[in-house]
Coordinates of C-alpha atoms in Angstrom, one line a residue:
Chain A
X1 CA 0.0 0.0 0.0
X2 CA 3.0 2.3 -0.6
X3 CA 3.4 3.3 3.0
X4 CA 7.1 3.0 3.0
X5 CA 7.8 6.4 1.6
X6 CA 5.5 8.0 4.1
X7 CA 7.0 6.0 6.9
X8 CA 10.4 7.5 6.3
X9 CA 9.1 10.9 7.2
X10 CA 7.9 10.4 10.7
X11 CA 11.0 8.5 11.9
X12 CA 14.0 8.8 9.6
X13 CA 13.3 12.1 8.0
X14 CA 13.1 13.9 11.4
X15 CA 16.8 14.7 10.8
X16 CA 16.4 17.1 7.8
X17 CA 13.1 18.5 9.2
X18 CA 13.9 21.8 10.9
X19 CA 11.5 21.2 13.7
X20 CA 13.4 18.3 15.1
X21 CA 16.4 19.3 17.3
X22 CA 19.3 16.9 17.4
X23 CA 20.7 15.3 20.6
X24 CA 19.2 13.7 23.7
X25 CA 15.9 15.5 23.5
X26 CA 15.1 13.9 20.2
X27 CA 12.6 11.4 21.5
X28 CA 10.0 13.6 23.0
X29 CA 9.4 15.9 20.1
X30 CA 9.3 12.7 18.0
X31 CA 6.4 11.3 20.0
X32 CA 4.7 14.7 20.0
X33 CA 5.0 14.7 16.2
X34 CA 3.5 11.3 16.2
X35 CA 0.6 12.4 18.3
X36 CA 0.1 15.5 16.1
X37 CA 0.2 13.3 13.0
X38 CA -2.3 10.9 14.4
X39 CA -4.7 13.8 15.3
X40 CA -4.4 15.4 11.9
X41 CA -4.7 12.0 10.2
X42 CA -7.9 11.2 12.0
X43 CA -9.3 14.7 11.3
X44 CA -9.0 13.9 7.6
X45 CA -10.7 10.5 7.9
X46 CA -13.3 11.4 10.5
X47 CA -15.9 13.2 8.3
X48 CA -16.2 10.1 6.1
X49 CA -15.6 7.6 8.9
X50 CA -18.5 9.1 11.0
X51 CA -20.9 8.3 8.2
X52 CA -19.3 5.1 7.3
X53 CA -19.2 3.8 10.9
X54 CA -22.7 5.0 11.7
X55 CA -24.4 3.7 8.5
X56 CA -22.3 0.6 7.7
X57 CA -20.3 -0.7 10.6
X58 CA -23.0 -0.3 13.3
X59 CA -25.8 -1.8 11.2
X60 CA -23.6 -4.8 10.4
X61 CA -23.0 -5.4 14.1
X62 CA -26.6 -4.8 15.0
X63 CA -27.7 -7.2 12.4
X64 CA -26.5 -10.1 14.5
X65 CA -28.4 -9.0 17.5
X66 CA -31.6 -8.3 15.5
X67 CA -31.4 -11.8 14.1
X68 CA -31.8 -13.2 17.6
X69 CA -35.0 -11.2 18.3
X70 CA -38.6 -11.3 17.4
X71 CA -39.4 -7.8 16.2
X72 CA -42.1 -6.1 14.2
X73 CA -42.5 -2.4 13.9
X74 CA -44.9 -2.2 16.9
X75 CA -43.3 -2.9 20.2
X76 CA -39.6 -3.5 20.9
X77 CA -37.3 -6.4 20.1
X78 CA -37.8 -9.5 22.1
X79 CA -34.9 -11.8 22.5
X80 CA -35.8 -15.3 21.3
X81 CA -32.4 -16.9 20.9
X82 CA -31.9 -19.1 17.8
X83 CA -35.6 -19.5 17.0
X84 CA -35.3 -17.5 13.8
X85 CA -32.5 -19.8 12.6
X86 CA -34.5 -23.0 13.5
X87 CA -37.4 -21.5 11.6
X88 CA -35.3 -21.1 8.6
X89 CA -34.4 -24.8 8.5
X90 CA -38.1 -25.7 8.0
X91 CA -39.0 -22.7 5.7
X92 CA -39.4 -24.0 2.2
X93 CA -39.5 -20.5 0.8
X94 CA -36.1 -19.9 2.3
X95 CA -34.8 -23.1 0.7
X96 CA -36.2 -21.9 -2.7
X97 CA -34.5 -18.5 -2.3
X98 CA -31.2 -20.1 -1.4
X99 CA -31.4 -22.5 -4.3
X100 CA -32.3 -19.8 -6.7
X101 CA -29.5 -17.6 -5.5
X102 CA -27.0 -20.4 -6.2
X103 CA -28.7 -21.2 -9.5
X104 CA -28.4 -17.6 -10.6
X105 CA -24.7 -17.3 -9.4
X106 CA -23.7 -20.7 -10.9
X107 CA -24.8 -19.7 -14.4
X108 CA -24.3 -15.9 -14.2
X109 CA -20.7 -16.0 -13.0
X110 CA -19.2 -18.2 -15.7
X111 CA -21.4 -16.7 -18.5
X112 CA -20.4 -13.1 -17.5
X113 CA -16.7 -14.1 -17.3
X114 CA -16.7 -15.6 -20.7
X115 CA -18.7 -12.8 -22.3
X116 CA -16.6 -10.0 -20.8
X117 CA -13.3 -11.8 -21.4
X118 CA -14.3 -12.3 -25.1
X119 CA -15.2 -8.6 -25.4
X120 CA -12.0 -7.5 -23.7
X121 CA -9.9 -9.7 -26.1
X122 CA -11.8 -8.3 -29.1
X123 CA -11.3 -4.7 -27.9
X124 CA -7.7 -5.2 -27.0
X125 CA -6.8 -5.4 -30.6
X126 CA -5.6 -2.4 -32.5
X127 CA -8.7 -1.9 -34.6
X128 CA -10.2 1.4 -35.7
X129 CA -13.3 2.3 -33.7
X130 CA -12.4 0.3 -30.7
X131 CA -13.1 3.3 -28.4
X132 CA -16.6 3.5 -29.8
X133 CA -17.3 -0.2 -29.1
X134 CA -15.9 0.1 -25.6
X135 CA -18.4 2.9 -25.0
X136 CA -21.2 0.8 -26.4
X137 CA -20.4 -2.2 -24.3
X138 CA -20.2 -0.2 -21.1
X139 CA -23.5 1.6 -21.7
X140 CA -25.9 -1.0 -20.3
X141 CA -24.1 -0.9 -17.0
X142 CA -24.9 2.8 -16.5
X143 CA -28.5 2.5 -17.6
X144 CA -31.1 2.5 -14.8
X145 CA -32.4 -0.8 -13.8
X146 CA -36.0 0.3 -14.2
X147 CA -35.5 1.2 -17.8
X148 CA -33.6 -2.0 -18.5
X149 CA -36.3 -4.2 -16.9
X150 CA -39.1 -2.5 -18.8
X151 CA -37.4 -2.8 -22.1
X152 CA -36.4 -6.4 -21.7
X153 CA -39.7 -7.4 -20.4
X154 CA -41.2 -6.1 -23.6
X155 CA -38.5 -7.8 -25.7
X156 CA -39.2 -11.0 -23.9
X157 CA -43.0 -10.7 -24.3
X158 CA -44.0 -14.3 -25.2
X159 CA -46.4 -13.7 -28.1
X160 CA -45.4 -10.5 -29.9
X161 CA -42.0 -9.8 -28.4
X162 CA -39.1 -9.3 -30.8
X163 CA -37.1 -12.1 -29.2
X164 CA -39.7 -14.8 -29.7
X165 CA -40.6 -13.5 -33.2
X166 CA -36.9 -13.9 -34.0
X167 CA -36.9 -17.4 -32.5
X168 CA -40.0 -18.4 -34.5
X169 CA -38.3 -17.0 -37.6
X170 CA -35.3 -19.3 -36.9
X171 CA -37.8 -22.2 -36.8
X172 CA -38.3 -22.7 -33.1
X173 CA -41.8 -24.0 -32.9
X174 CA -42.4 -23.5 -29.2
X175 CA -40.4 -20.5 -28.0
X176 CA -40.1 -20.1 -24.2
X177 CA -42.5 -17.9 -22.2
X178 CA -39.5 -16.2 -20.6
X179 CA -40.6 -14.1 -17.6
X180 CA -44.1 -15.4 -17.8
X181 CA -43.2 -19.0 -17.3
X182 CA -41.6 -20.6 -14.2
X183 CA -39.2 -22.7 -16.3
X184 CA -37.6 -19.9 -18.3
X185 CA -37.9 -16.9 -16.0
X186 CA -34.5 -17.5 -14.4
X187 CA -32.7 -17.8 -17.7
X188 CA -34.3 -14.6 -18.9
X189 CA -33.1 -12.8 -15.8
X190 CA -29.6 -14.2 -16.2
X191 CA -29.5 -13.1 -19.9
X192 CA -30.3 -9.6 -18.9
X193 CA -27.8 -9.8 -16.0
X194 CA -25.0 -10.8 -18.3
X195 CA -26.0 -8.2 -20.9
X196 CA -26.0 -5.5 -18.3
X197 CA -22.8 -6.3 -16.4
X198 CA -20.4 -7.7 -19.0
X199 CA -19.3 -4.2 -20.1
X200 CA -18.2 -3.4 -16.6
X201 CA -16.1 -6.5 -16.1
X202 CA -14.8 -6.0 -19.7
X203 CA -13.3 -2.7 -18.6
X204 CA -11.5 -4.3 -15.7
X205 CA -10.2 -7.1 -17.8
X206 CA -9.2 -4.8 -20.6
X207 CA -7.1 -2.8 -18.1
X208 CA -5.5 -6.1 -17.0
X209 CA -4.8 -7.1 -20.6
X210 CA -3.0 -3.9 -21.4
X211 CA -0.4 -4.7 -18.7
X212 CA 0.5 -8.0 -20.4
X213 CA 4.0 -7.3 -21.9
X214 CA 4.0 -7.6 -25.7
X215 CA 7.4 -9.3 -25.7
X216 CA 5.8 -12.4 -24.2
X217 CA 3.5 -12.7 -27.2
X218 CA 6.5 -12.2 -29.5
X219 CA 8.5 -14.9 -27.7
X220 CA 5.5 -17.3 -27.8
X221 CA 5.2 -16.6 -31.5
X222 CA 8.8 -17.3 -32.1
X223 CA 8.4 -20.6 -30.2
X224 CA 5.6 -21.4 -32.7
X225 CA 2.6 -21.0 -30.4
X226 CA -0.7 -20.5 -32.3
X227 CA -3.4 -18.0 -31.3
X228 CA -4.9 -20.5 -28.9
X229 CA -1.6 -21.4 -27.4
X230 CA -0.7 -17.7 -26.8
X231 CA -4.1 -17.2 -25.2
X232 CA -3.7 -20.2 -22.9
X233 CA 0.0 -19.8 -22.0
X234 CA 0.5 -16.0 -22.1
X235 CA -2.8 -14.1 -21.7
X236 CA -4.5 -16.2 -19.1
X237 CA -1.5 -16.5 -16.7
X238 CA -0.7 -12.8 -16.9
X239 CA -4.3 -12.0 -16.4
X240 CA -4.7 -14.1 -13.3
X241 CA -4.6 -11.2 -10.7
X242 CA -7.2 -9.3 -12.7
X243 CA -9.3 -12.4 -13.2
X244 CA -9.1 -13.1 -9.4
X245 CA -10.4 -9.6 -8.6
X246 CA -13.1 -9.7 -11.2
X247 CA -14.3 -13.1 -9.9
X248 CA -14.5 -11.9 -6.3
X249 CA -16.5 -8.9 -7.2
X250 CA -18.6 -10.8 -9.7
X251 CA -19.4 -13.5 -7.1
X252 CA -20.5 -11.0 -4.5
X253 CA -22.6 -9.2 -7.0
X254 CA -24.3 -12.4 -8.1
X255 CA -25.0 -13.6 -4.6
X256 CA -26.6 -10.3 -3.7
X257 CA -28.6 -9.9 -6.9
X258 CA -31.7 -8.0 -6.1
X259 CA -32.9 -5.0 -8.0
X260 CA -32.8 -6.6 -11.4
X261 CA -35.0 -9.4 -10.2
X262 CA -37.3 -7.2 -8.1
X263 CA -38.1 -4.9 -11.1
X264 CA -38.1 -7.6 -13.8
X265 CA -40.1 -10.4 -12.2
X266 CA -40.7 -9.5 -8.6
X267 CA -39.5 -13.1 -7.8
X268 CA -42.1 -14.7 -9.9
X269 CA -43.8 -16.4 -11.5
X270 CA -44.5 -18.3 -8.4
X271 CA -41.2 -18.3 -6.6
X272 CA -39.2 -19.2 -9.6
X273 CA -36.9 -16.2 -9.4
X274 CA -37.1 -15.6 -5.6
X275 CA -33.5 -14.9 -4.4
X276 CA -32.1 -14.4 -0.9
X277 CA -32.0 -10.6 -1.1
X278 CA -35.5 -10.4 -2.2
X279 CA -36.6 -12.8 0.5
X280 CA -35.0 -10.5 3.1
X281 CA -36.7 -7.5 1.6
X282 CA -40.2 -9.1 1.5
X283 CA -39.9 -10.5 5.0
X284 CA -38.5 -7.3 6.4
X285 CA -40.3 -4.5 4.6
X286 CA -43.4 -6.2 3.3
X287 CA -44.2 -8.4 6.3
X288 CA -42.5 -6.4 9.0
X289 CA -40.7 -9.4 10.4
X290 CA -37.4 -7.6 11.0
X291 CA -36.0 -10.3 13.3
X292 CA -36.5 -13.2 10.9
X293 CA -35.4 -11.1 7.9
X294 CA -32.2 -10.3 9.8
X295 CA -31.5 -13.9 10.4
X296 CA -31.8 -14.6 6.7
X297 CA -29.5 -11.6 6.1
X298 CA -26.9 -13.1 8.4
X299 CA -26.8 -16.2 6.2
X300 CA -26.3 -14.0 3.2
X301 CA -23.6 -12.2 5.0
X302 CA -21.7 -15.4 5.8
X303 CA -22.2 -16.9 2.4
X304 CA -20.5 -13.8 0.9
X305 CA -17.7 -13.7 3.4
X306 CA -17.1 -17.4 3.2
X307 CA -16.9 -17.4 -0.6
X308 CA -14.6 -14.4 -0.6
X309 CA -12.3 -15.9 2.0
X310 CA -12.3 -19.2 0.0
X311 CA -11.3 -17.4 -3.1
X312 CA -8.5 -15.6 -1.4
X313 CA -7.0 -18.8 -0.1
X314 CA -7.4 -20.5 -3.4
X315 CA -5.7 -17.6 -5.1
X316 CA -2.8 -17.7 -2.6
X317 CA -2.3 -21.4 -3.0
X318 CA -2.1 -20.9 -6.8
X319 CA 0.4 -18.0 -6.2
X320 CA 2.7 -20.2 -4.2
Chain B
X1 CA -6.6 -13.9 -31.5
X2 CA -4.7 -11.3 -29.7
X3 CA -2.3 -9.4 -31.8
X4 CA -0.8 -7.0 -29.4
X5 CA 2.4 -6.2 -31.3
X6 CA 1.9 -2.9 -33.3
X7 CA 1.3 -4.1 -36.8
X8 CA 2.5 -0.9 -38.4
X9 CA 6.1 -1.3 -37.3
X10 CA 6.1 -4.8 -38.7
X11 CA 4.9 -3.5 -42.0
X12 CA 7.5 -0.8 -42.2
X13 CA 10.4 -3.2 -41.7
X14 CA 9.4 -5.6 -44.5
X15 CA 9.6 -3.7 -47.8
X16 CA 10.5 -6.6 -50.1
X17 CA 7.6 -9.1 -49.8
X18 CA 8.4 -12.8 -49.7
X19 CA 5.5 -15.3 -50.2
X20 CA 5.5 -16.1 -46.5
X21 CA 5.0 -12.5 -45.7
X22 CA 2.3 -12.1 -48.2
X23 CA 0.5 -15.0 -46.6
X24 CA 1.1 -13.5 -43.2
X25 CA -0.4 -10.2 -44.3
X26 CA -3.4 -11.9 -45.8
X27 CA -3.9 -13.8 -42.6
X28 CA -3.7 -10.6 -40.6
X29 CA -6.2 -8.9 -42.7
X30 CA -8.5 -11.9 -42.5
X31 CA -8.3 -11.9 -38.7
X32 CA -8.9 -8.2 -38.7
X33 CA -12.1 -8.7 -40.8
X34 CA -13.2 -11.4 -38.4
X35 CA -12.5 -9.1 -35.5
X36 CA -14.6 -6.3 -37.0
X37 CA -17.5 -8.7 -37.8
X38 CA -17.4 -10.0 -34.2
X39 CA -17.4 -6.4 -32.9
X40 CA -20.3 -5.4 -35.0
X41 CA -22.4 -8.4 -34.0
X42 CA -21.6 -7.8 -30.3
X43 CA -22.4 -4.0 -30.6
X44 CA -25.7 -4.7 -32.4
X45 CA -26.7 -7.2 -29.7
X46 CA -25.8 -4.8 -26.9
X47 CA -27.5 -1.8 -28.5
X48 CA -30.7 -3.5 -29.7
X49 CA -32.7 -3.0 -26.5
X50 CA -31.9 0.7 -26.6
X51 CA -32.8 1.0 -30.3
X52 CA -36.0 -0.8 -29.6
X53 CA -36.7 1.5 -26.7
X54 CA -36.3 4.6 -28.8
X55 CA -38.3 3.2 -31.7
X56 CA -41.2 2.1 -29.5
X57 CA -41.3 5.4 -27.8
X58 CA -42.1 7.1 -31.1
X59 CA -44.9 4.7 -32.1
X60 CA -48.7 4.6 -31.6
X61 CA -49.3 2.4 -28.6
X62 CA -51.0 -0.4 -30.7
X63 CA -48.0 -0.5 -33.0
X64 CA -45.5 -1.4 -30.4
X65 CA -46.1 -5.1 -30.6
X66 CA -46.8 -6.1 -34.2
X67 CA -46.1 -9.2 -36.3
X68 CA -43.9 -8.7 -38.1
X69 CA -41.8 -6.1 -36.3
X70 CA -42.1 -2.6 -37.5
X71 CA -38.6 -1.1 -37.4
X72 CA -39.5 2.4 -38.5
X73 CA -42.3 4.1 -36.7
X74 CA -45.0 5.4 -39.0
X75 CA -46.4 7.9 -38.1
X76 CA -43.7 9.2 -35.8
X77 CA -45.6 10.0 -32.6
X78 CA -43.7 12.8 -30.8
X79 CA -46.9 13.3 -28.8
X80 CA -45.8 10.5 -26.4
X81 CA -43.1 12.8 -25.1
X82 CA -45.6 15.5 -24.4
X83 CA -48.2 13.2 -22.8
X84 CA -45.8 11.6 -20.4
X85 CA -45.4 15.0 -18.6
X86 CA -49.1 15.4 -18.2
X87 CA -49.8 11.9 -17.1
X88 CA -47.0 11.5 -14.6
X89 CA -45.3 13.6 -12.0
X90 CA -42.1 13.6 -14.0
X91 CA -41.1 17.1 -12.9
X92 CA -41.2 16.3 -9.2
X93 CA -39.3 13.1 -9.8
X94 CA -36.6 14.8 -11.8
X95 CA -36.3 17.6 -9.3
X96 CA -35.8 15.1 -6.4
X97 CA -33.4 13.0 -8.3
X98 CA -31.4 16.0 -9.2
X99 CA -31.3 17.3 -5.7
X100 CA -30.1 14.0 -4.4
X101 CA -27.6 13.3 -7.2
X102 CA -25.9 16.7 -6.9
X103 CA -25.7 16.8 -3.2
X104 CA -24.6 13.2 -2.7
X105 CA -21.9 13.6 -5.4
X106 CA -20.6 16.8 -3.8
X107 CA -20.4 15.3 -0.3
X108 CA -19.0 12.1 -1.5
X109 CA -16.2 13.7 -3.4
X110 CA -15.5 16.1 -0.5
X111 CA -15.4 13.5 2.3
X112 CA -13.9 10.8 0.1
X113 CA -11.0 12.9 -1.1
X114 CA -10.4 14.3 2.4
X115 CA -10.3 10.8 4.0
X116 CA -8.2 9.5 1.1
X117 CA -5.6 12.1 2.0
X118 CA -5.5 10.8 5.6
X119 CA -5.1 7.2 4.3
X120 CA -2.4 7.8 1.7
X121 CA -0.4 10.8 2.8
X122 CA -0.4 10.7 6.6
X123 CA 1.2 8.1 8.7
X124 CA -0.2 7.2 12.1
X125 CA -1.0 4.1 14.1
X126 CA -4.1 2.2 13.2
X127 CA -4.4 3.7 9.8
X128 CA -3.9 0.5 7.8
X129 CA -6.2 -1.5 10.0
X130 CA -8.9 1.2 9.5
X131 CA -8.4 1.1 5.8
X132 CA -8.7 -2.7 5.8
X133 CA -12.1 -2.2 7.5
X134 CA -13.1 0.0 4.6
X135 CA -12.0 -2.5 2.0
X136 CA -13.5 -5.5 3.9
X137 CA -17.0 -3.9 3.6
X138 CA -16.8 -4.3 -0.2
X139 CA -17.5 -8.0 0.5
X140 CA -20.5 -7.2 2.6
X141 CA -23.6 -6.7 0.5
X142 CA -25.8 -3.8 1.4
X143 CA -28.8 -6.2 1.2
X144 CA -27.4 -7.9 4.3
X145 CA -27.5 -4.9 6.6
X146 CA -30.3 -2.8 5.0
X147 CA -32.7 -3.8 7.7
X148 CA -30.7 -2.7 10.8
X149 CA -29.8 0.4 8.8
X150 CA -33.4 1.1 8.1
X151 CA -34.4 0.6 11.8
X152 CA -31.7 3.0 12.8
X153 CA -32.5 5.7 10.4
X154 CA -36.2 5.4 11.1
X155 CA -35.5 5.7 14.8
X156 CA -33.8 9.1 14.3
X157 CA -36.7 10.1 12.1
X158 CA -34.9 10.2 8.8
X159 CA -37.0 7.6 6.9
X160 CA -39.4 9.1 4.4
X161 CA -37.1 12.1 3.9
X162 CA -34.6 12.9 1.2
X163 CA -32.0 13.0 4.0
X164 CA -32.1 9.2 4.3
X165 CA -30.9 8.7 0.8
X166 CA -28.3 11.4 1.2
X167 CA -27.0 9.6 4.3
X168 CA -27.1 6.2 2.6
X169 CA -25.2 7.1 -0.5
X170 CA -22.7 9.7 0.6
X171 CA -20.2 7.7 2.7
X172 CA -19.3 4.9 0.5
X173 CA -16.0 3.1 0.9
X174 CA -15.8 3.2 -2.9
X175 CA -15.1 6.9 -3.0
X176 CA -12.3 6.7 -0.4
X177 CA -10.9 3.8 -2.3
X178 CA -10.9 5.4 -5.7
X179 CA -9.3 8.6 -4.4
X180 CA -6.7 6.8 -2.4
X181 CA -5.6 4.8 -5.3
X182 CA -5.0 8.0 -7.3
X183 CA -3.2 9.8 -4.4
X184 CA -0.7 7.0 -4.2
X185 CA 0.4 7.9 -7.7
X186 CA 1.2 11.5 -6.7
X187 CA 4.9 11.7 -5.8
X188 CA 5.5 12.1 -2.0
X189 CA 8.2 14.6 -2.7
X190 CA 5.6 17.2 -3.7
X191 CA 3.8 17.2 -0.4
X192 CA 7.2 16.9 1.4
X193 CA 8.5 20.0 -0.2
X194 CA 5.3 21.9 0.8
X195 CA 5.7 20.6 4.4
X196 CA 9.2 21.9 4.6
X197 CA 7.9 25.3 3.3
X198 CA 5.6 25.2 6.4
X199 CA 2.4 24.4 4.7
X200 CA -0.2 22.7 6.9
X201 CA -1.5 19.3 5.9
X202 CA -4.9 20.8 5.1
X203 CA -3.2 23.3 2.9
X204 CA -1.3 20.6 1.1
X205 CA -4.6 18.7 0.5
X206 CA -6.3 21.8 -0.8
X207 CA -3.6 23.5 -2.8
X208 CA -1.5 20.6 -4.0
X209 CA -3.1 17.3 -3.9
X210 CA -6.7 18.3 -4.9
X211 CA -5.7 20.3 -8.0
X212 CA -3.4 17.4 -9.1
X213 CA -6.2 14.9 -8.8
X214 CA -8.8 16.4 -11.1
X215 CA -9.0 13.2 -13.3
X216 CA -9.8 11.1 -10.2
X217 CA -12.3 13.7 -9.0
X218 CA -13.9 13.7 -12.4
X219 CA -14.2 9.9 -12.3
X220 CA -15.7 9.8 -8.8
X221 CA -18.1 12.7 -9.6
X222 CA -19.4 11.0 -12.7
X223 CA -19.7 7.5 -11.1
X224 CA -21.4 8.8 -8.0
X225 CA -23.8 11.0 -10.0
X226 CA -24.8 8.1 -12.2
X227 CA -25.1 5.7 -9.3
X228 CA -27.4 8.0 -7.3
X229 CA -29.4 8.9 -10.4
X230 CA -30.0 5.2 -11.0
X231 CA -30.5 4.0 -7.5
X232 CA -33.8 2.2 -7.1
X233 CA -33.6 0.2 -3.9
X234 CA -32.7 3.1 -1.5
X235 CA -35.6 5.2 -2.6
X236 CA -37.9 2.2 -2.7
X237 CA -37.3 1.4 1.0
X238 CA -37.1 4.9 2.4
X239 CA -39.2 7.2 0.3
X240 CA -42.9 6.5 0.9
X241 CA -44.6 9.8 0.0
X242 CA -45.1 10.4 -3.7
X243 CA -43.8 13.9 -3.5
X244 CA -40.4 12.5 -2.5
X245 CA -40.1 9.9 -5.2
X246 CA -37.1 9.8 -7.5
X247 CA -37.2 9.3 -11.2
X248 CA -36.6 5.5 -10.9
X249 CA -39.2 5.0 -8.3
X250 CA -41.7 7.1 -10.1
X251 CA -41.1 5.4 -13.4
X252 CA -41.6 2.0 -11.8
X253 CA -44.9 3.1 -10.3
X254 CA -45.9 4.5 -13.6
X255 CA -45.2 1.2 -15.3
X256 CA -47.4 -0.5 -12.7
X257 CA -50.2 2.0 -13.2
X258 CA -50.2 2.3 -17.0
X259 CA -48.9 -1.2 -17.9
X260 CA -50.7 -1.3 -21.2
X261 CA -49.4 2.1 -22.4
X262 CA -46.2 0.6 -23.9
X263 CA -45.3 3.6 -26.0
X264 CA -45.7 6.0 -23.2
X265 CA -43.6 3.8 -20.8
X266 CA -40.9 3.7 -23.4
X267 CA -40.9 7.5 -23.7
X268 CA -40.6 7.8 -20.0
X269 CA -37.7 5.3 -20.0
X270 CA -35.9 7.3 -22.7
X271 CA -36.3 10.4 -20.7
X272 CA -34.9 8.7 -17.6
X273 CA -31.9 7.4 -19.5
X274 CA -31.1 10.4 -21.6
X275 CA -29.3 12.6 -19.1
X276 CA -27.1 9.7 -18.0
X277 CA -26.3 8.9 -21.7
X278 CA -25.3 12.5 -22.3
X279 CA -23.1 12.7 -19.2
X280 CA -21.6 9.3 -20.1
X281 CA -20.7 10.3 -23.6
X282 CA -19.2 13.6 -22.5
X283 CA -17.1 12.1 -19.8
X284 CA -16.6 8.5 -20.8
X285 CA -12.8 8.8 -20.6
X286 CA -13.2 9.5 -16.8
X287 CA -15.6 6.6 -16.3
X288 CA -13.2 4.2 -17.9
X289 CA -10.2 5.5 -16.0
X290 CA -12.0 5.5 -12.7
X291 CA -13.2 1.9 -13.1
X292 CA -9.8 0.8 -14.3
X293 CA -7.8 2.3 -11.5
X294 CA -10.0 1.0 -8.7
X295 CA -10.5 -2.3 -10.3
X296 CA -7.1 -3.5 -11.1
X297 CA -5.2 -2.4 -8.0
X298 CA -7.9 -3.7 -5.7

């Protein structure tokens, strides 16, 4: 984190600094300087940290307590121990939400990785107009979720929607009902998810690709490596740190998927696209069961943390 | 697939063409053509929903879904863009969204860059641990703690006010992170020289670091503005009264109310996307840079 340069200043650099007198009294002004630095340092961080601590750290800690209580808006929280957690074990809606979250992530993560890597490789070539394509690819990511959901729901419209018209044109006799049918609603949501996010991850991967030294490709070419060999033996290994970061972010974003589903399908039809985040939302804000919703949120919290930690260890093992 | 080596320099060094080189050039041109074709297909796929959105917004309502598809609206119905203002509360929504986006962006940039100075240019015990705490929250989804946060903000009477969204969006770890990454690239010798000249740390931040970090500030400004403009969940949970609704929340309610008015809904969607599209096109360099710096070094 490039702290070494700064470190020199407070200890070693006290020599050239005019404020620090030489000789036996050196230690006290040093520690006073340290205190001063600490105070000033904190004063810089404090305005942001107040908000951050109050609105992020404290809620995260309170979450665990809330999950052990029975609480609706009327009346206070009543401590009920692990009851919310035992309730979860028998709650089939919770199981559905958990399963759907895993389903969404298991398809969305690899699909997005492949799509964004493909785009990044295409855009890493020296072709005219690459900047324009990069803009195009990034555009869905900055478009509001409501507009996206509305448009795609119309595109997916089973009878007259352009997508099914196209499928019929291709000779598909029985095109899927997309968001109106329980079987195809999740694929529909995943398609939109990939379409929306691939531009973002493409940018991250593109930045990573541009750090791959060109000599490596040259060397591989001299050794007779084809395009595939160069990709497999040069691009991918050099891209591994970026890929790691992208996978971590992508995983968390998939596990917490919410607004897209909320606006597109509202979890339906039936519970076919009900995911954990939405389950938390509906238990908490629609049914006012803050305690139970918090317990579910705790499971989401641990899933995200566990997966992230696992990925870090996996990455470290590969590094070694 | 990936030809990173600059092709021009290769061409220049090979004036007498041997058959192998002719073949290589052919191959390169073929691969270039394939690359363009792939790009065009990808771009068409990505843009299609937007094209459809604009086309549909200019149609008569009963022409939105036709078999076969009608690609060019006939007649062109500009009236949709007039009707939407009368049928919805668009002006209020836009006003609220603007208030929020501008103030959140301003505060986020201010506190974020201020804190980033503490994290990257000051040295004091506990600093790195504190920063780690910031970074660690990236792995904690907001959905996990939105309930305690809501309980807390309701208790202090902020729910159902614009202040709640302001509080929610302003203090993100992301802003601190982005600014810190950029500050690390500013040579330490600059602030060191100012320190020797007797400038205070606040002075260094304001007169040296801040002016030098305009690209990062631009990135953070644009990203925060767009995020706040597009935020749907925060307003959904906190803003109950219709006069507080943001554009996203309002549009979604409108969709629920007039769900058969496809053309009108598309016109509303176009209006909600347009400002962001303009901002993005004007400042896309900063978007790309901002995402790339925070992303890769994370």
